[in-house]
Coordinates of C-alpha atoms and ligand atoms in Angstrom, one line a residue:
M1 CA 3.9 29.2 35.7
T2 CA 1.5 26.5 36.9
V3 CA -2.2 27.3 36.3
T4 CA -4.2 26.3 39.3
S5 CA -7.2 28.6 38.9
G6 CA -10.2 28.1 36.6
I7 CA -10.4 24.3 37.0
V8 CA -13.5 23.0 35.3
K9 CA -15.1 20.2 37.3
P10 CA -16.7 17.3 35.4
Y11 CA -20.5 17.1 35.2
E12 CA -22.1 14.2 37.1
S13 CA -22.5 11.2 34.8
N14 CA -21.8 7.5 34.4
Y15 CA -18.5 7.6 32.5
N16 CA -16.7 4.5 31.2
L17 CA -13.7 5.5 33.3
Q18 CA -14.5 6.9 36.7
H19 CA -11.4 6.6 38.8
Y20 CA -8.3 7.9 37.0
E21 CA -5.6 7.4 39.6
K22 CA -6.8 4.0 40.6
V23 CA -6.9 2.7 37.1
Y24 CA -3.6 4.4 36.1
N25 CA -1.8 2.7 38.9
N26 CA -3.1 -0.8 38.1
F27 CA -3.5 -0.8 34.4
S28 CA -1.9 -3.2 31.9
W29 CA -2.4 -3.2 28.2
E30 CA -2.7 -7.1 28.2
S31 CA -5.9 -6.7 30.2
V32 CA -7.5 -5.0 27.1
E33 CA -6.8 -8.0 24.8
K34 CA -9.8 -10.1 26.1
A35 CA -12.1 -7.6 24.3
F36 CA -10.9 -9.0 20.9
S37 CA -11.9 -12.2 19.3
W38 CA -8.3 -13.0 18.5
S39 CA -7.6 -13.5 22.2
K40 CA -9.7 -16.6 21.9
T41 CA -9.4 -17.6 18.2
G42 CA -5.8 -16.5 17.5
Q43 CA -7.0 -15.1 14.2
L44 CA -6.3 -11.4 14.0
N45 CA -7.3 -8.5 11.7
I46 CA -8.4 -5.0 12.8
A47 CA -11.0 -4.9 10.0
Y48 CA -12.6 -8.1 11.4
E49 CA -12.9 -6.5 14.9
A50 CA -14.2 -3.3 13.5
V51 CA -16.9 -4.7 11.1
D52 CA -17.4 -8.4 10.7
K53 CA -17.3 -9.3 14.4
H54 CA -20.4 -7.1 15.1
V55 CA -22.3 -9.0 12.4
D56 CA -21.2 -12.4 13.7
E57 CA -22.3 -11.3 17.2
G58 CA -25.8 -10.3 16.1
Y59 CA -25.5 -6.6 15.5
G60 CA -25.7 -6.7 11.7
D61 CA -28.7 -4.4 11.7
K62 CA -27.1 -1.6 13.7
I63 CA -26.3 1.5 11.8
A64 CA -22.5 1.7 11.3
L65 CA -22.4 4.8 9.1
H66 CA -24.8 7.6 8.4
Y67 CA -23.8 9.9 5.6
V68 CA -25.3 13.4 5.0
H69 CA -24.4 15.8 2.2
N70 CA -27.0 18.4 1.3
E71 CA -30.1 16.4 0.3
T72 CA -28.2 13.1 0.0
E73 CA -28.5 10.7 2.9
V74 CA -27.1 7.2 3.1
K75 CA -27.2 4.7 6.0
L76 CA -25.1 1.6 6.1
T77 CA -25.6 -1.1 8.7
F78 CA -22.7 -3.2 9.9
A79 CA -24.1 -6.0 7.7
D80 CA -24.0 -3.6 4.7
L81 CA -20.5 -2.6 5.6
K82 CA -19.3 -6.1 5.8
Q83 CA -20.9 -7.1 2.5
Q84 CA -19.6 -4.0 0.6
S85 CA -16.1 -4.2 2.0
D86 CA -16.0 -7.9 1.2
Q87 CA -17.0 -7.1 -2.4
Y88 CA -14.3 -4.4 -2.8
A89 CA -11.8 -6.7 -1.2
Q90 CA -12.6 -9.5 -3.7
V91 CA -12.1 -7.1 -6.6
L92 CA -8.8 -6.0 -5.2
R93 CA -7.7 -9.7 -4.8
K94 CA -8.8 -10.4 -8.4
H95 CA -6.5 -7.6 -9.5
G96 CA -3.6 -9.3 -7.7
V97 CA -3.4 -7.2 -4.5
K98 CA -1.6 -9.2 -1.9
K99 CA -0.7 -8.9 1.8
G100 CA 1.6 -5.9 2.3
D101 CA 0.8 -4.2 -1.1
R102 CA -0.1 -0.5 -0.9
V103 CA -3.5 0.5 -2.1
F104 CA -4.3 4.2 -2.1
I105 CA -7.7 5.7 -1.6
F106 CA -8.4 9.1 -3.0
L107 CA -12.0 9.9 -2.3
P108 CA -14.0 12.6 -0.5
K109 CA -15.7 12.0 2.9
H110 CA -18.2 9.6 1.5
P111 CA -19.2 6.0 2.4
D112 CA -17.1 4.6 -0.4
C113 CA -14.0 6.0 1.2
Y114 CA -14.7 4.2 4.5
V115 CA -15.7 0.9 2.8
A116 CA -12.5 1.0 0.7
I117 CA -10.3 1.5 3.7
M118 CA -11.8 -1.5 5.4
A119 CA -11.6 -3.6 2.2
V120 CA -7.9 -3.0 1.8
I121 CA -7.1 -3.8 5.4
K122 CA -9.3 -7.0 5.2
I123 CA -7.0 -8.6 2.7
G124 CA -3.9 -7.7 4.7
A125 CA -2.8 -4.9 2.3
I126 CA -1.8 -1.4 3.4
A127 CA -4.4 1.4 3.0
G128 CA -3.1 4.8 1.9
P129 CA -5.9 7.3 2.3
L130 CA -5.3 10.7 0.7
F131 CA -6.9 14.0 1.8
E132 CA -9.5 15.0 -0.8
A133 CA -7.9 18.5 -1.3
F134 CA -4.5 17.2 -2.3
M135 CA -3.2 18.2 -5.7
E136 CA -0.9 16.6 -8.2
E137 CA 2.4 17.0 -6.3
A138 CA 1.1 16.0 -2.9
I139 CA -0.4 12.8 -4.5
K140 CA 2.7 12.0 -6.5
D141 CA 5.1 12.4 -3.5
R142 CA 3.1 9.9 -1.5
M143 CA 2.1 7.3 -4.0
Q144 CA 5.6 7.3 -5.6
D145 CA 7.4 7.0 -2.3
C146 CA 5.8 3.7 -1.3
G147 CA 5.1 2.3 -4.7
A148 CA 1.3 2.3 -4.7
K149 CA 0.0 -0.6 -6.8
V150 CA -3.7 0.1 -6.9
L151 CA -5.7 3.3 -6.6
I152 CA -9.4 3.6 -5.7
T153 CA -10.8 7.1 -6.6
N154 CA -13.7 8.7 -8.4
S155 CA -14.0 10.1 -11.9
E156 CA -13.5 13.7 -10.7
L157 CA -10.5 13.3 -8.5
V158 CA -8.6 11.0 -10.9
S159 CA -7.7 14.0 -13.1
R160 CA -5.3 15.2 -10.4
V161 CA -3.4 11.9 -10.4
P162 CA -0.2 12.1 -12.4
R163 CA -0.3 8.6 -13.8
E164 CA 2.8 9.0 -16.0
E165 CA 4.9 9.6 -12.9
L166 CA 3.6 6.6 -11.1
P167 CA 5.2 3.6 -12.8
D168 CA 4.2 1.2 -10.0
L169 CA 0.6 2.0 -10.3
Q170 CA -1.1 -0.9 -12.1
T171 CA -4.8 -0.5 -11.5
V172 CA -7.1 2.4 -11.1
L173 CA -10.6 1.6 -9.9
I174 CA -13.3 4.3 -10.3
T175 CA -16.3 4.3 -7.9
G176 CA -18.7 4.7 -10.8
E177 CA -19.9 3.1 -14.0
S178 CA -17.8 2.3 -17.1
S179 CA -19.2 5.4 -18.8
E180 CA -17.3 7.5 -16.2
C181 CA -14.0 5.7 -16.9
Q182 CA -11.2 6.8 -19.2
Q183 CA -8.5 4.8 -21.0
D184 CA -7.5 1.9 -18.8
E185 CA -9.5 2.9 -15.7
L186 CA -11.9 0.2 -14.4
S187 CA -15.4 0.7 -13.0
L188 CA -15.5 -0.7 -9.5
W189 CA -19.3 -1.2 -9.8
E190 CA -18.8 -3.3 -13.0
E191 CA -16.0 -5.3 -11.3
I192 CA -18.3 -6.0 -8.4
R193 CA -21.1 -7.2 -10.7
G194 CA -18.6 -9.5 -12.4
L195 CA -17.6 -11.3 -9.2
D196 CA -18.2 -14.9 -8.9
A197 CA -21.3 -15.4 -6.6
E198 CA -19.6 -18.1 -4.6
S199 CA -16.4 -16.3 -4.0
D200 CA -17.5 -14.6 -0.8
E201 CA -15.9 -17.1 1.5
N202 CA -12.7 -16.3 3.4
V203 CA -12.3 -12.7 2.4
I204 CA -10.3 -11.9 5.5
E205 CA -6.6 -12.4 5.6
W206 CA -5.4 -13.2 9.1
V207 CA -2.3 -11.4 10.0
E208 CA 0.2 -10.9 12.8
R209 CA -0.4 -8.0 15.2
D210 CA 2.7 -6.2 14.0
D211 CA 1.7 -6.4 10.3
P212 CA 1.1 -3.0 8.8
M213 CA -2.4 -1.8 7.9
I214 CA -2.4 1.9 7.1
I215 CA 0.1 4.5 6.0
H216 CA -0.2 8.2 6.7
Y217 CA 2.2 10.7 5.2
T218 CA 3.1 13.6 7.5
S219 CA 5.3 16.6 7.3
G220 CA 8.3 17.4 9.4
S221 CA 10.6 20.5 9.2
T222 CA 12.9 19.0 6.6
G223 CA 12.4 16.9 3.5
K224 CA 9.4 15.5 1.8
P225 CA 6.5 14.0 3.8
K226 CA 7.3 10.7 5.5
G227 CA 5.2 7.6 5.4
I228 CA 4.2 6.6 8.9
L229 CA 3.2 3.0 9.0
H230 CA 0.7 1.7 11.6
A231 CA 0.2 -2.0 12.5
H232 CA -3.0 -4.0 13.3
R233 CA -1.9 -3.9 17.0
A234 CA -3.0 -0.2 17.1
M235 CA -6.5 -1.6 17.6
I236 CA -5.8 -2.2 21.3
Q237 CA -5.3 1.4 22.1
Q238 CA -7.8 2.8 19.6
Y239 CA -10.5 0.5 21.2
Q240 CA -9.6 1.5 24.7
T241 CA -9.4 5.2 24.1
G242 CA -12.7 5.0 22.2
K243 CA -14.1 3.5 25.4
W244 CA -12.4 5.8 28.0
V245 CA -11.7 9.1 26.2
L246 CA -14.5 9.2 23.6
D247 CA -16.6 7.5 26.3
L248 CA -18.6 5.7 23.6
K249 CA -21.7 3.7 24.7
E250 CA -24.2 1.6 22.7
D251 CA -26.6 4.4 21.9
D252 CA -24.1 7.1 21.0
V253 CA -24.1 8.9 17.6
Y254 CA -20.5 9.9 17.0
W255 CA -19.0 12.5 14.7
C256 CA -15.3 13.0 14.0
T257 CA -14.9 16.0 11.6
A258 CA -11.6 14.9 10.2
H259 CA -11.1 13.3 6.7
P260 CA -9.6 9.7 6.9
G261 CA -6.6 11.0 5.0
W262 CA -5.5 12.5 8.3
V263 CA -4.7 10.2 11.2
T264 CA -7.5 11.7 13.3
G265 CA -9.9 10.7 10.6
S266 CA -8.7 7.1 10.5
S267 CA -7.8 6.3 14.2
Y268 CA -10.8 8.2 15.5
G269 CA -13.0 8.6 12.4
V270 CA -13.0 4.9 11.6
F271 CA -11.2 2.5 13.9
A272 CA -11.9 3.7 17.5
P273 CA -15.7 4.1 16.9
W274 CA -16.2 0.9 14.9
L275 CA -14.1 -1.2 17.3
N276 CA -16.6 0.1 19.9
R277 CA -19.6 -0.7 17.6
A278 CA -20.6 3.0 17.5
T279 CA -22.6 4.7 14.8
I280 CA -20.5 7.3 12.9
I281 CA -21.8 10.3 11.1
V282 CA -20.0 11.2 7.9
N283 CA -20.6 14.7 6.4
G284 CA -19.8 15.8 2.9
G285 CA -18.8 19.3 1.9
R286 CA -16.6 22.0 3.5
F287 CA -16.9 23.8 6.8
A288 CA -20.0 26.0 7.3
A289 CA -21.3 26.9 10.7
E290 CA -25.0 26.5 9.6
A291 CA -24.4 23.1 8.0
W292 CA -22.5 21.8 11.0
Y293 CA -25.1 22.8 13.5
E294 CA -27.8 21.5 11.3
L295 CA -26.0 18.1 11.0
I296 CA -25.8 17.8 14.8
E297 CA -29.5 18.6 15.2
R298 CA -30.6 16.4 12.3
T299 CA -28.6 13.3 13.2
R300 CA -28.7 13.7 17.0
I301 CA -25.0 13.6 17.4
S302 CA -24.0 12.8 21.0
V303 CA -20.2 12.6 20.9
W304 CA -18.2 15.1 18.8
Y305 CA -14.5 15.2 18.1
S306 CA -13.1 18.2 16.3
A307 CA -10.3 20.8 16.3
P308 CA -9.8 24.2 17.9
T309 CA -9.9 26.1 14.6
A310 CA -13.3 24.7 13.9
F311 CA -14.6 25.6 17.4
R312 CA -13.1 29.1 16.9
M313 CA -15.0 29.4 13.6
L314 CA -18.2 28.4 15.3
M315 CA -17.5 30.9 18.0
S316 CA -17.1 33.7 15.5
A317 CA -20.3 32.7 13.7
G318 CA -22.0 34.0 16.8
E319 CA -24.3 32.7 19.6
E320 CA -27.5 33.9 17.8
L321 CA -26.9 31.4 15.0
Q322 CA -26.2 28.6 17.5
K323 CA -29.5 29.3 19.3
Q324 CA -31.4 28.5 16.2
Y325 CA -30.5 24.9 16.5
D326 CA -31.5 22.1 18.9
L327 CA -28.1 20.8 20.0
S328 CA -29.4 19.1 23.1
S329 CA -28.3 15.6 21.8
L330 CA -24.6 16.6 22.5
R331 CA -23.2 15.1 25.7
H332 CA -19.4 14.9 25.1
I333 CA -17.0 17.1 23.1
L334 CA -13.4 16.6 22.4
S335 CA -10.6 18.5 20.6
V336 CA -7.2 17.7 19.0
G337 CA -4.5 19.0 16.7
E338 CA -3.5 22.4 18.1
P339 CA -3.6 24.3 21.4
L340 CA -7.2 24.6 22.7
N341 CA -7.6 28.1 24.1
P342 CA -9.2 28.6 27.5
E343 CA -11.7 31.0 25.8
V344 CA -13.0 28.1 23.6
I345 CA -13.6 26.0 26.7
T346 CA -15.4 29.0 28.3
W347 CA -17.5 29.4 25.2
G348 CA -18.5 25.7 25.2
K349 CA -19.5 25.8 28.8
R350 CA -21.5 29.0 28.3
T351 CA -23.3 28.2 25.1
L352 CA -23.5 24.3 25.1
Q353 CA -23.3 23.7 28.8
L354 CA -20.5 21.2 28.0
R355 CA -16.8 21.0 28.6
I356 CA -14.5 20.6 25.6
H357 CA -11.9 17.9 26.3
D358 CA -8.5 18.5 24.8
T359 CA -6.4 15.5 23.7
W360 CA -2.8 15.3 22.5
W361 CA -1.2 12.8 20.2
M362 CA 0.5 12.7 16.8
T363 CA 0.4 10.8 13.5
E364 CA 3.3 8.8 14.8
T365 CA 1.6 7.8 18.0
G366 CA -1.4 6.2 16.3
A367 CA -3.8 7.0 19.2
Q368 CA -4.3 9.5 22.0
L369 CA -1.6 9.7 24.7
I370 CA -2.4 12.7 26.8
V371 CA -6.1 13.2 27.5
N372 CA -8.8 15.0 29.4
L373 CA -11.1 12.3 30.6
P374 CA -14.8 13.1 31.1
S375 CA -14.8 12.2 34.8
Q376 CA -11.7 14.3 35.6
P377 CA -11.2 18.0 36.3
I378 CA -10.0 20.1 33.3
K379 CA -7.4 22.8 33.8
P380 CA -8.0 25.2 30.8
G381 CA -4.7 25.6 28.9
S382 CA -3.6 22.0 29.7
M383 CA -3.8 19.1 27.2
G384 CA -4.6 16.8 30.2
R385 CA -2.9 13.9 31.8
P386 CA -1.3 10.7 30.5
L387 CA -3.7 8.0 29.5
P388 CA -3.5 4.9 31.8
G389 CA -0.7 2.7 30.3
I390 CA 1.3 5.8 29.1
K391 CA 4.2 7.4 30.9
V392 CA 5.0 11.0 30.0
E393 CA 8.2 13.0 31.0
I394 CA 9.6 16.3 30.3
L395 CA 13.3 15.8 29.3
N396 CA 16.3 18.2 29.0
D397 CA 18.8 18.0 26.2
K398 CA 20.6 15.1 27.8
G399 CA 17.4 13.1 28.1
E400 CA 17.1 13.6 31.9
P401 CA 13.7 14.3 33.5
L402 CA 13.1 18.0 34.4
P403 CA 11.4 19.2 37.6
I404 CA 7.8 20.3 37.7
G405 CA 7.1 23.6 35.9
E406 CA 10.2 23.5 33.7
V407 CA 9.8 23.6 29.9
G408 CA 11.5 20.8 28.0
Q409 CA 11.0 18.1 25.4
L410 CA 7.7 16.2 25.7
A411 CA 8.7 12.5 25.8
I412 CA 6.8 9.3 26.0
K413 CA 8.1 6.0 27.4
A414 CA 8.2 3.6 24.6
N415 CA 6.4 1.4 23.6
W416 CA 2.6 1.5 23.6
P417 CA 0.2 -0.5 21.4
S418 CA -0.4 2.0 18.7
I419 CA 3.1 3.5 18.3
M420 CA 4.2 3.6 14.6
K421 CA 5.7 0.4 13.2
G422 CA 8.1 2.4 11.2
I423 CA 8.6 5.0 8.5
W424 CA 8.4 3.8 4.9
K425 CA 12.0 3.2 3.6
N426 CA 13.4 5.5 6.2
E427 CA 14.7 3.7 9.2
E428 CA 17.1 6.5 10.0
K429 CA 14.3 8.9 10.5
H430 CA 12.4 6.4 12.5
Q431 CA 15.4 6.0 14.9
S432 CA 15.7 9.7 15.2
Y433 CA 12.5 9.7 17.4
F434 CA 14.4 7.7 20.0
P435 CA 17.6 9.6 20.8
Y436 CA 17.6 8.5 24.4
D437 CA 17.2 4.9 25.4
G438 CA 13.5 3.9 25.7
W439 CA 11.9 7.3 25.1
Y440 CA 9.9 8.6 22.1
I441 CA 10.6 12.3 21.5
S442 CA 7.7 14.2 20.1
G443 CA 9.3 17.4 19.0
D444 CA 6.9 19.4 21.1
L445 CA 7.9 21.5 24.1
A446 CA 5.8 21.3 27.3
Y447 CA 5.8 21.4 31.1
K448 CA 4.1 19.4 33.7
D449 CA 2.4 20.7 36.9
E450 CA 2.3 19.2 40.4
D451 CA -0.9 17.2 39.5
G452 CA 0.6 15.7 36.3
Y453 CA -1.2 17.9 33.9
I454 CA 0.8 18.7 30.7
F455 CA 0.9 22.2 29.2
F456 CA 1.9 22.6 25.6
Q457 CA 4.5 25.3 24.9
G458 CA 5.2 25.0 21.2
R459 CA 7.3 23.0 18.7
N460 CA 11.0 22.3 19.0
D461 CA 11.4 22.6 15.2
D462 CA 10.1 24.6 12.2
M463 CA 6.9 22.5 11.6
I464 CA 3.8 24.7 11.0
N465 CA 0.4 23.9 12.5
S466 CA -2.3 25.7 10.6
S467 CA -5.9 24.9 11.6
G468 CA -4.6 21.7 13.1
E469 CA -3.0 20.6 9.9
R470 CA 0.7 19.8 9.9
I471 CA 2.6 21.6 7.2
G472 CA 6.3 21.1 6.4
P473 CA 8.0 24.4 5.4
F474 CA 10.4 22.5 3.1
E475 CA 7.5 21.2 0.9
V476 CA 6.1 24.7 0.5
E477 CA 9.5 26.2 -0.2
S478 CA 10.2 23.5 -2.8
K479 CA 7.0 24.3 -4.6
L480 CA 7.5 28.1 -4.4
I481 CA 10.8 28.0 -6.2
E482 CA 9.3 26.1 -9.0
H483 CA 7.3 29.2 -9.9
P484 CA 9.1 31.1 -12.6
A485 CA 9.2 34.3 -10.7
V486 CA 10.6 32.9 -7.4
A487 CA 14.4 32.6 -6.9
E488 CA 14.4 31.7 -3.2
A489 CA 11.9 31.0 -0.5
G490 CA 11.7 30.7 3.2
V491 CA 8.5 29.6 4.9
I492 CA 7.4 30.0 8.5
G493 CA 4.3 29.7 10.7
K494 CA 2.9 33.1 11.7
P495 CA 0.7 33.3 14.8
N496 CA -3.0 33.8 13.9
E497 CA -6.0 34.1 16.1
L498 CA -8.3 31.9 14.1
R499 CA -6.0 29.3 12.6
G500 CA -3.3 29.1 15.3
E501 CA -0.7 29.7 12.6
I502 CA -0.9 30.7 9.0
V503 CA 1.7 29.8 6.4
K504 CA 3.9 32.9 5.6
A505 CA 6.5 32.9 2.8
F506 CA 9.4 35.2 2.4
I507 CA 10.6 35.2 -1.2
V508 CA 13.3 36.7 -3.4
L509 CA 12.2 37.3 -7.0
R510 CA 14.2 36.4 -10.1
N511 CA 15.7 39.1 -12.1
G512 CA 13.2 40.8 -14.4
Y513 CA 10.2 40.3 -12.1
Q514 CA 8.5 43.2 -10.4
P515 CA 6.5 42.5 -7.2
S516 CA 2.7 43.2 -7.5
D517 CA -0.5 42.0 -6.0
E518 CA -1.2 40.1 -9.2
L519 CA 2.2 38.3 -9.2
L520 CA 1.9 37.3 -5.6
K521 CA -1.6 36.1 -6.1
D522 CA -0.3 33.9 -8.9
V523 CA 2.4 32.6 -6.7
R524 CA -0.1 31.6 -4.0
A525 CA -2.4 30.0 -6.6
F526 CA 0.5 28.0 -7.9
V527 CA 1.1 26.4 -4.6
K528 CA -2.6 25.9 -4.1
T529 CA -3.2 24.1 -7.3
K530 CA 0.0 22.1 -7.5
L531 CA 0.4 21.1 -3.8
A532 CA -2.6 21.6 -1.6
A533 CA -4.8 24.5 -0.6
H534 CA -4.0 24.4 3.1
A535 CA -0.2 24.7 2.3
A536 CA -0.5 27.8 0.1
P537 CA 0.9 30.9 1.9
R538 CA -1.7 33.3 3.1
E539 CA 1.0 36.0 3.4
I540 CA 3.9 36.6 1.1
E541 CA 6.7 39.1 1.7
V542 CA 9.2 40.0 -1.0
L543 CA 12.7 40.7 0.2
E544 CA 16.0 41.4 -1.6
Q545 CA 17.8 38.7 0.3
L546 CA 17.1 35.9 2.7
P547 CA 19.2 35.1 5.8
K548 CA 21.4 32.1 5.1
T549 CA 24.3 30.2 6.6
R550 CA 27.5 31.1 4.8
I551 CA 28.8 27.6 4.3
S552 CA 25.8 25.5 3.5
G553 CA 23.4 28.3 2.2
K554 CA 20.7 27.0 4.5
I555 CA 17.8 29.5 4.9
M556 CA 17.4 30.4 8.5
R557 CA 13.7 30.2 9.3
R558 CA 14.4 31.1 12.9
V559 CA 15.7 34.5 11.8
L560 CA 12.7 35.0 9.4
K561 CA 10.4 34.2 12.3
A562 CA 12.1 36.7 14.6
W563 CA 11.9 39.4 11.9
D564 CA 8.2 38.7 11.4
L565 CA 7.5 38.9 15.1
G566 CA 9.7 42.0 15.5
I567 CA 11.9 40.3 18.1
D568 CA 15.6 40.0 18.4
P569 CA 16.9 37.2 16.1
G570 CA 20.1 36.8 18.2
D571 CA 23.6 36.7 16.8
T572 CA 23.3 36.8 13.0
S573 CA 26.9 37.9 12.2
A574 CA 27.8 34.5 10.8
L575 CA 24.9 34.7 8.2
D576 CA 24.7 36.1 4.7
G577 CA 21.8 38.5 4.7
G578 CA 21.6 38.5 8.5
Q579 CA 20.4 42.1 8.6
K580 CA 16.9 42.7 7.4
K581 CA 16.8 45.1 4.5
E582 CA 13.6 46.9 3.5
T583 CA 10.6 44.9 2.5
L584 CA 10.1 45.3 -1.2
Y585 CA 6.4 44.2 -1.2
T586 CA 4.0 42.4 1.0
T587 CA 0.6 41.1 0.6
K588 CA -2.1 39.3 2.6
Q589 CA -4.7 37.1 0.9
Ligands
WT7_1 C1 1.3 17.8 16.3 C2 1.0 16.5 15.7 C3 -3.0 13.2 15.8 C4 -3.7 14.5 16.2 C5 -3.8 15.5 15.0 C6 -2.5 16.1 14.7 C7 0.2 19.3 17.7 C8 -1.6 17.8 18.5 C9 -2.3 19.0 20.2 C10 -2.9 19.6 21.4 C11 -1.4 21.4 21.2 C12 -1.3 19.7 19.6 C13 1.6 19.0 18.3 C14 1.9 17.6 17.7 N1 -0.9 18.9 18.5 N2 -2.5 17.9 19.5 N3 -4.0 19.0 22.0 N4 -2.4 20.8 21.8 N5 -0.8 20.9 20.1 O1 -1.5 15.2 14.3 O2 -0.6 16.2 12.2 O3 0.7 14.4 13.4 O4 0.5 16.7 14.4 O5 0.1 18.5 16.5 O6 2.5 19.9 17.9 O7 3.3 17.3 17.7 P1 -0.2 15.6 13.5

């Protein structure tokens, strides 16, 4: 099973981490602490280390953020960033935001989004960034769950926020003028102009390293999304992986393609680069191969972190297109979120003369754990090896380590600096990640080879990974059955060449409804507009009956998956509807 052929050797260069084994064997996380000002002052806040410190150390004029969207271009220096985040922070304080309060940020990939995140964290509050494509239900589930007190959004996105269902929400700040505000919404610009000129002292709230700073909601295979809380201490690992894995240096121009609503977009779109004083590129708009290549050429991006689906889309846009752009500024490329196919690595080598470095981690882990370092050989198909400071094992069902080459549960020795602090109001779920003493269980299946490289083999549950985005089937099923025509729904991930998986729904219609393209289009649009576009099923199959357990009536996704793949579902005699009847209708959008 072990892949030994096709090893890709590193290109000669002066990388921040040169000798993996030596460092791995001698590393301690404590040794990283001296990089932070709190190791001397005792005063700690990740936003200080990411922004204000650079100004205090004389780098105020360095570009922190370079935003490009069509003809619009904005550059913020670290001094600008400090000043603006101080102002936002003071407005939040004026409106009663205190340490530990949840402040949500619902903005597109735009400088305001990045400034807002820093402002919230500066005053010791918890930032709740929301992906810009979320619709009403997705927003409600998250803000309601953790009792968001304040929301920072814009005049366009605010229309998707169901205010009447959010009783804890006291203040809505709009990044715009009063003329753009409705009812009791407040103009953030007006609020800033109204600030007391002398009040810019002591904006930062000093905190403990275990105090929370950000909350990301993420899907599992059951229930609503869970609020994963990260603490200020995550900075230790975000900083160090920025140095070693992103290999950031003073002159780098760094681009992470993820929105800060996802953990990649916060840990590696905001914290890791800014803790390393790097210049980040922020692009507006959706994916388009031309626009992405043009951005790299125009802003001279040198380090680029993206996802396999994006690379596959660029691959399918063709090499002719790529040749029209000067991409010679690129020196280091990384990937995360879903399996990186060996073909994509081959494409990168052939067309860009660069290796693509896969990394593995999760929302819950806060930072990278399994990585391909730029100085180390890559084995295509492998996610890499454990970061120094991280111990990885493959465990069997009893929690015992498995031998080399055997597939089992991918487990990490707890703790590490960026591990989640907890799950909002769900300690039971939090504990469920630690079924064996001292091990964090990821829910992924993998094996290890004789050199310690880890190979991903799939999930141990029903979670769907489409284009690197994690989708809980339960959320989609719940939304589907709210549609008047849908009686029952079972949702699975269906293998797909471009997106890894697509969301596929099996539904049973209510009496009186006839399946048609039109109806299924409407069902899909319902999920898209109420929940989120990425969660809407691309394929819907109408059945007479779904396979369910007799006692609890639980829909067996495992059986649906087997039917879909045309493989043996195993013993289904104990199920209702365990035999597949004829498909009444099926459609692909
Ligand atoms: C799940 C976590 C934080 C990174 C973005 C996704 C899958 C992640 C890889 C990889 C194969 C991967 C796993 C993991 N995943 N990286 N390099 N190769 N699969 O974070 O949304 O919390 O999802 O994404 O299944 O458990 P997430």
